[in-house]
Amino acid sequence: MAVNQNDCNVKVAVVILNYQNSSDSLACVKSICKQDYPELAGILVVDNGSSKDNFAVLNEGRRKCGGAFKLIRLRKNQGFARGNNIGISYARREWNTDHILIVNNDTLFTDPEFFSKLLAHSKDHVAMIGPAIRLRNGFIQKEYLVPTEVLPLFYRWLFFMAQKMHGESLSAWLREKWHRKDFLHKALHGCAILFTPLFFEFYTGMYSKTFLYAEEEILLFQLKKAGLSQCYVPETEIFHLEDQSTILAFEDVEKSKLHYCCQSCGHAILARILPYGILKKLC
């Protein structure tokens, strides 16, 4: 795909959320620094309440990289949405740009034209843009499908509640109820999303009441209620190591996943039924 030269003149800031995973965060920053993009406003790593030792490694890495690499530290883990919102607010304020890429810290940038290829789609009603996600096994991650109507969302919440209570037969029945193709719609993968200035005409950031999970569908609800659209760009990709921060964050990963899935799926129902004006205030 030919990239318009004007797409290389747009300032873009990158926000990376770190929790107890400084090595991956620094590797991600270094891969961004190799990008062939002249208007990179800055790379912000938001440390989400990591240990002193982990933060010290990040800080030393920042000193060595210098330049556009900035680091801020939060006293406690604010979760995915709130942590990213803090980074988004900083980037918009300090670097004066409304093109903000949020990206998982366990990712690597492998396409030197990554930013230009995404920015080529920043037009019309497009408020969010996402690349293809390449996994460890070499395959591109399958499209992310989420329920978007209230009833299947409710069935999905019950599904995770049943799993939490070890109700295998009930959870299997509930999965069939919500995981139907006619209930599912495409959403961008949350590990790499470029927000355009159009998004910030309607919202200051992501829905802030979840801690982890369901961010993708809630973002989809935000767009639909504002009359905005998203764009998937398969012409470029990012390499994803998958769930490295989650593994480091919790002693019992499966138990913690279920807890936050239940909590966030309940918020997804709320975000789906709330009118735009109220939803906007929760972002």
Coordinates of C-alpha atoms in Angstrom, one line a residue:
M1 CA 0.0 0.0 0.0
A2 CA 1.4 3.4 -1.0
V3 CA 1.7 5.8 2.0
N4 CA 1.0 9.5 1.6
Q5 CA 3.9 11.6 2.5
N6 CA 1.6 13.9 4.6
D7 CA 1.0 10.9 6.9
C8 CA 4.6 11.2 7.9
N9 CA 4.1 14.7 9.2
V10 CA 1.6 13.9 12.0
K11 CA 2.9 13.9 15.6
V12 CA 2.2 10.6 17.3
A13 CA 2.7 9.8 21.0
V14 CA 3.1 6.2 22.3
V15 CA 1.8 5.2 25.7
I16 CA 3.1 1.9 27.2
L17 CA 1.7 0.6 30.5
N18 CA 4.2 -1.3 32.7
Y19 CA 3.7 -3.6 35.6
Q20 CA 6.5 -5.7 37.0
N21 CA 7.9 -6.2 33.5
S22 CA 10.6 -3.7 32.9
S23 CA 12.6 -6.0 30.5
D24 CA 9.7 -6.3 28.0
S25 CA 8.9 -2.6 28.3
L26 CA 12.4 -1.5 27.5
A27 CA 12.6 -3.9 24.6
C28 CA 9.3 -2.4 23.3
V29 CA 10.7 1.1 23.6
K30 CA 13.9 0.2 21.8
S31 CA 11.9 -1.3 18.9
I32 CA 9.9 1.9 18.6
C33 CA 13.1 3.9 18.5
K34 CA 14.1 2.0 15.4
Q35 CA 11.0 3.1 13.5
D36 CA 11.4 5.1 10.4
Y37 CA 9.0 7.9 11.5
P38 CA 10.2 11.5 11.9
E39 CA 7.4 12.9 13.9
L40 CA 7.4 10.7 17.0
A41 CA 6.3 13.2 19.7
G42 CA 7.4 10.9 22.5
I43 CA 7.3 7.5 24.2
L44 CA 5.7 7.5 27.6
V45 CA 6.0 4.5 29.9
V46 CA 3.5 4.6 32.7
D47 CA 4.7 2.4 35.6
N48 CA 1.6 1.0 37.2
G49 CA 2.7 0.6 40.8
S50 CA 5.6 -1.8 40.2
S51 CA 8.2 -2.7 42.9
K52 CA 11.0 -0.2 43.6
D53 CA 13.5 -2.6 42.0
N54 CA 11.4 -3.0 38.8
F55 CA 11.0 0.8 38.5
A56 CA 14.7 1.3 39.1
V57 CA 15.5 -0.9 36.0
L58 CA 13.0 1.1 34.0
N59 CA 14.5 4.4 35.2
E60 CA 18.1 3.3 34.3
G61 CA 16.8 2.3 30.9
R62 CA 15.3 5.7 30.4
R63 CA 18.5 7.4 31.3
K64 CA 20.4 5.3 28.7
C65 CA 17.8 5.9 26.0
G66 CA 17.2 9.5 26.7
G67 CA 15.5 11.6 24.0
A68 CA 11.8 11.2 23.7
F69 CA 11.5 8.4 26.3
K70 CA 9.6 9.6 29.4
L71 CA 8.7 7.7 32.5
I72 CA 6.0 8.4 35.1
R73 CA 5.3 6.3 38.2
L74 CA 1.9 5.6 39.8
R75 CA 1.9 4.6 43.5
K76 CA -0.5 1.7 43.0
N77 CA -1.7 -0.4 40.1
Q78 CA -4.6 1.5 38.5
G79 CA -5.6 -1.2 36.1
F80 CA -5.5 -1.1 32.3
A81 CA -8.0 1.6 31.4
R82 CA -7.1 4.1 34.2
G83 CA -3.4 3.6 33.8
N84 CA -3.6 4.2 30.0
N85 CA -5.9 7.2 30.6
I86 CA -3.2 8.8 32.8
G87 CA -0.7 8.3 30.0
I88 CA -3.1 9.6 27.4
S89 CA -3.7 12.7 29.4
Y90 CA 0.0 13.4 29.9
A91 CA 0.8 12.9 26.2
R92 CA -2.0 15.2 25.0
R93 CA -1.0 17.9 27.5
E94 CA 2.8 17.7 27.4
W95 CA 3.3 16.8 23.7
N96 CA 0.3 18.6 22.2
T97 CA -0.9 15.7 20.0
D98 CA -4.2 13.9 19.7
H99 CA -2.8 11.0 17.8
I100 CA -2.1 8.6 20.7
L101 CA -1.0 4.9 20.3
I102 CA -1.6 2.7 23.4
V103 CA 0.4 -0.5 23.2
N104 CA 1.0 -3.5 25.4
N105 CA 4.5 -3.5 26.8
D106 CA 5.0 -7.1 25.7
T107 CA 5.0 -6.1 22.0
L108 CA 7.7 -5.4 19.5
F109 CA 7.5 -3.1 16.5
T110 CA 8.8 -5.0 13.4
D111 CA 7.5 -2.8 10.5
P112 CA 9.5 0.4 10.0
E113 CA 6.5 2.0 8.3
F114 CA 4.1 1.0 11.1
F115 CA 3.0 4.5 12.0
S116 CA 2.7 5.8 8.4
K117 CA 0.5 2.8 7.4
L118 CA -1.9 3.3 10.3
L119 CA -2.1 7.1 9.8
A120 CA -3.1 6.6 6.2
H121 CA -6.5 5.6 7.6
S122 CA -6.9 8.5 10.0
K123 CA -9.8 10.2 8.1
D124 CA -13.6 10.4 7.8
H125 CA -15.3 9.0 10.9
V126 CA -12.4 6.8 12.0
A127 CA -11.6 7.3 15.7
M128 CA -9.5 4.2 16.4
I129 CA -7.1 2.3 14.2
G130 CA -5.5 -1.1 14.9
P131 CA -2.8 -3.3 13.2
A132 CA -2.6 -7.0 12.7
I133 CA -1.2 -8.9 15.7
R134 CA 1.4 -11.5 15.1
L135 CA 1.8 -14.2 17.8
R136 CA 4.7 -16.3 19.0
N137 CA 3.6 -19.2 16.8
G138 CA 4.0 -17.0 13.7
F139 CA 0.3 -16.7 13.0
I140 CA -1.8 -13.5 12.8
Q141 CA -4.2 -13.4 15.8
K142 CA -7.7 -14.2 14.8
E143 CA -10.2 -11.4 14.6
Y144 CA -11.5 -10.3 18.1
L145 CA -15.2 -11.0 18.3
V146 CA -17.4 -9.6 21.1
P147 CA -21.1 -9.6 21.9
T148 CA -22.7 -6.2 21.5
E149 CA -26.3 -6.6 22.6
V150 CA -27.5 -6.6 26.2
L151 CA -28.9 -10.2 26.3
P152 CA -25.7 -12.0 25.1
L153 CA -23.6 -9.7 27.2
F154 CA -25.7 -10.8 30.2
Y155 CA -25.3 -14.4 29.3
R156 CA -21.5 -13.9 29.0
W157 CA -21.4 -12.4 32.5
L158 CA -23.4 -15.4 33.9
F159 CA -20.9 -17.7 32.0
F160 CA -17.9 -16.3 33.9
M161 CA -19.9 -16.3 37.2
A162 CA -20.6 -20.0 36.6
Q163 CA -17.0 -20.7 35.9
K164 CA -16.0 -18.9 39.0
M165 CA -18.3 -21.2 41.0
H166 CA -17.0 -24.3 39.1
G167 CA -20.4 -24.9 37.4
E168 CA -19.0 -26.6 34.3
S169 CA -22.3 -27.8 32.8
L170 CA -24.0 -24.5 33.4
S171 CA -21.1 -22.5 32.0
A172 CA -21.0 -24.7 28.9
W173 CA -24.8 -24.1 28.4
L174 CA -24.3 -20.3 28.9
R175 CA -21.4 -20.2 26.5
E176 CA -23.6 -21.6 23.8
K177 CA -26.2 -18.9 24.6
W178 CA -23.8 -15.9 24.1
H179 CA -21.1 -17.3 21.8
R180 CA -23.3 -17.4 18.7
K181 CA -21.9 -15.8 15.4
D182 CA -24.9 -13.6 15.0
F183 CA -24.3 -12.1 18.4
L184 CA -20.6 -11.3 17.8
H185 CA -19.0 -8.3 16.1
K186 CA -15.5 -7.3 15.3
A187 CA -13.5 -5.1 17.8
L188 CA -9.9 -4.0 17.6
H189 CA -7.4 -5.9 19.7
G190 CA -6.5 -3.9 22.8
C191 CA -2.8 -4.6 22.7
A192 CA -2.3 -1.9 20.0
I193 CA -4.8 0.9 19.3
L194 CA -4.1 4.3 17.7
F195 CA -6.6 6.9 18.8
T196 CA -7.2 9.8 16.3
P197 CA -8.1 13.4 17.2
L198 CA -11.7 12.6 16.3
F199 CA -11.9 10.2 19.3
F200 CA -10.9 13.1 21.7
E201 CA -13.6 15.3 20.3
F202 CA -16.0 13.0 22.1
Y203 CA -14.1 11.3 24.9
T204 CA -11.0 12.1 27.1
G205 CA -10.1 8.4 27.3
M206 CA -11.2 4.9 27.9
Y207 CA -14.1 3.9 30.2
S208 CA -12.4 4.1 33.6
K209 CA -14.3 1.7 35.8
T210 CA -12.8 -1.6 34.8
F211 CA -9.5 -2.9 36.1
L212 CA -8.7 -5.5 33.4
Y213 CA -10.6 -7.1 30.4
A214 CA -13.6 -6.1 28.3
E215 CA -11.9 -2.8 27.3
E216 CA -12.2 -3.6 23.6
E217 CA -16.0 -4.0 23.6
I218 CA -16.5 -1.0 25.8
L219 CA -14.4 1.1 23.4
L220 CA -16.7 -0.3 20.6
F221 CA -19.7 0.9 22.5
Q222 CA -18.1 4.3 23.0
L223 CA -17.6 4.7 19.3
K224 CA -21.1 3.6 18.3
K225 CA -22.7 5.9 20.7
A226 CA -20.7 8.9 19.3
G227 CA -21.4 7.9 15.7
L228 CA -17.7 7.0 15.1
S229 CA -16.0 4.0 13.5
Q230 CA -12.8 1.9 13.8
C231 CA -10.4 0.6 11.2
Y232 CA -8.4 -2.6 11.1
V233 CA -5.2 -2.3 9.0
P234 CA -3.8 -5.7 8.0
E235 CA -1.1 -4.1 5.9
T236 CA 1.0 -3.6 9.0
E237 CA 1.6 -5.6 12.2
I238 CA 3.0 -5.8 15.6
F239 CA 4.6 -8.8 17.4
H240 CA 2.9 -9.7 20.6
L241 CA 4.4 -12.0 23.3
E242 CA 1.0 -12.5 24.9
D243 CA -0.1 -12.1 28.5
Q244 CA 3.4 -11.6 29.9
S245 CA 2.3 -8.8 32.3
T246 CA -0.7 -10.8 33.4
I247 CA 1.5 -13.8 34.3
L248 CA 3.8 -11.5 36.3
A249 CA 1.0 -9.6 38.0
F250 CA -0.9 -12.5 39.7
E251 CA 0.1 -15.5 41.8
D252 CA -3.0 -17.4 40.7
V253 CA -3.5 -16.3 37.1
E254 CA -6.7 -18.3 36.3
K255 CA -8.4 -17.2 39.5
S256 CA -7.5 -13.6 38.9
K257 CA -8.6 -13.7 35.3
L258 CA -12.0 -15.0 36.3
H259 CA -12.4 -12.4 39.0
Y260 CA -11.7 -9.5 36.6
C261 CA -13.7 -11.1 33.8
C262 CA -16.8 -11.2 36.0
Q263 CA -16.2 -7.6 37.1
S264 CA -15.5 -6.2 33.7
C265 CA -18.3 -8.1 31.9
G266 CA -20.7 -6.5 34.3
H267 CA -19.3 -3.1 33.4
A268 CA -19.6 -3.9 29.7
I269 CA -23.4 -4.4 30.2
L270 CA -23.6 -1.0 32.0
A271 CA -21.6 0.7 29.2
R272 CA -23.9 -0.8 26.6
I273 CA -27.1 0.5 28.2
L274 CA -25.9 3.9 29.3
P275 CA -26.7 6.9 27.1
Y276 CA -23.8 8.7 25.5
G277 CA -23.8 11.7 27.9
I278 CA -23.4 9.5 31.0
L279 CA -20.9 7.1 29.4
K280 CA -18.8 10.1 28.5
K281 CA -18.5 11.2 32.1
L282 CA -17.2 7.7 33.1
C283 CA -14.3 8.0 30.6

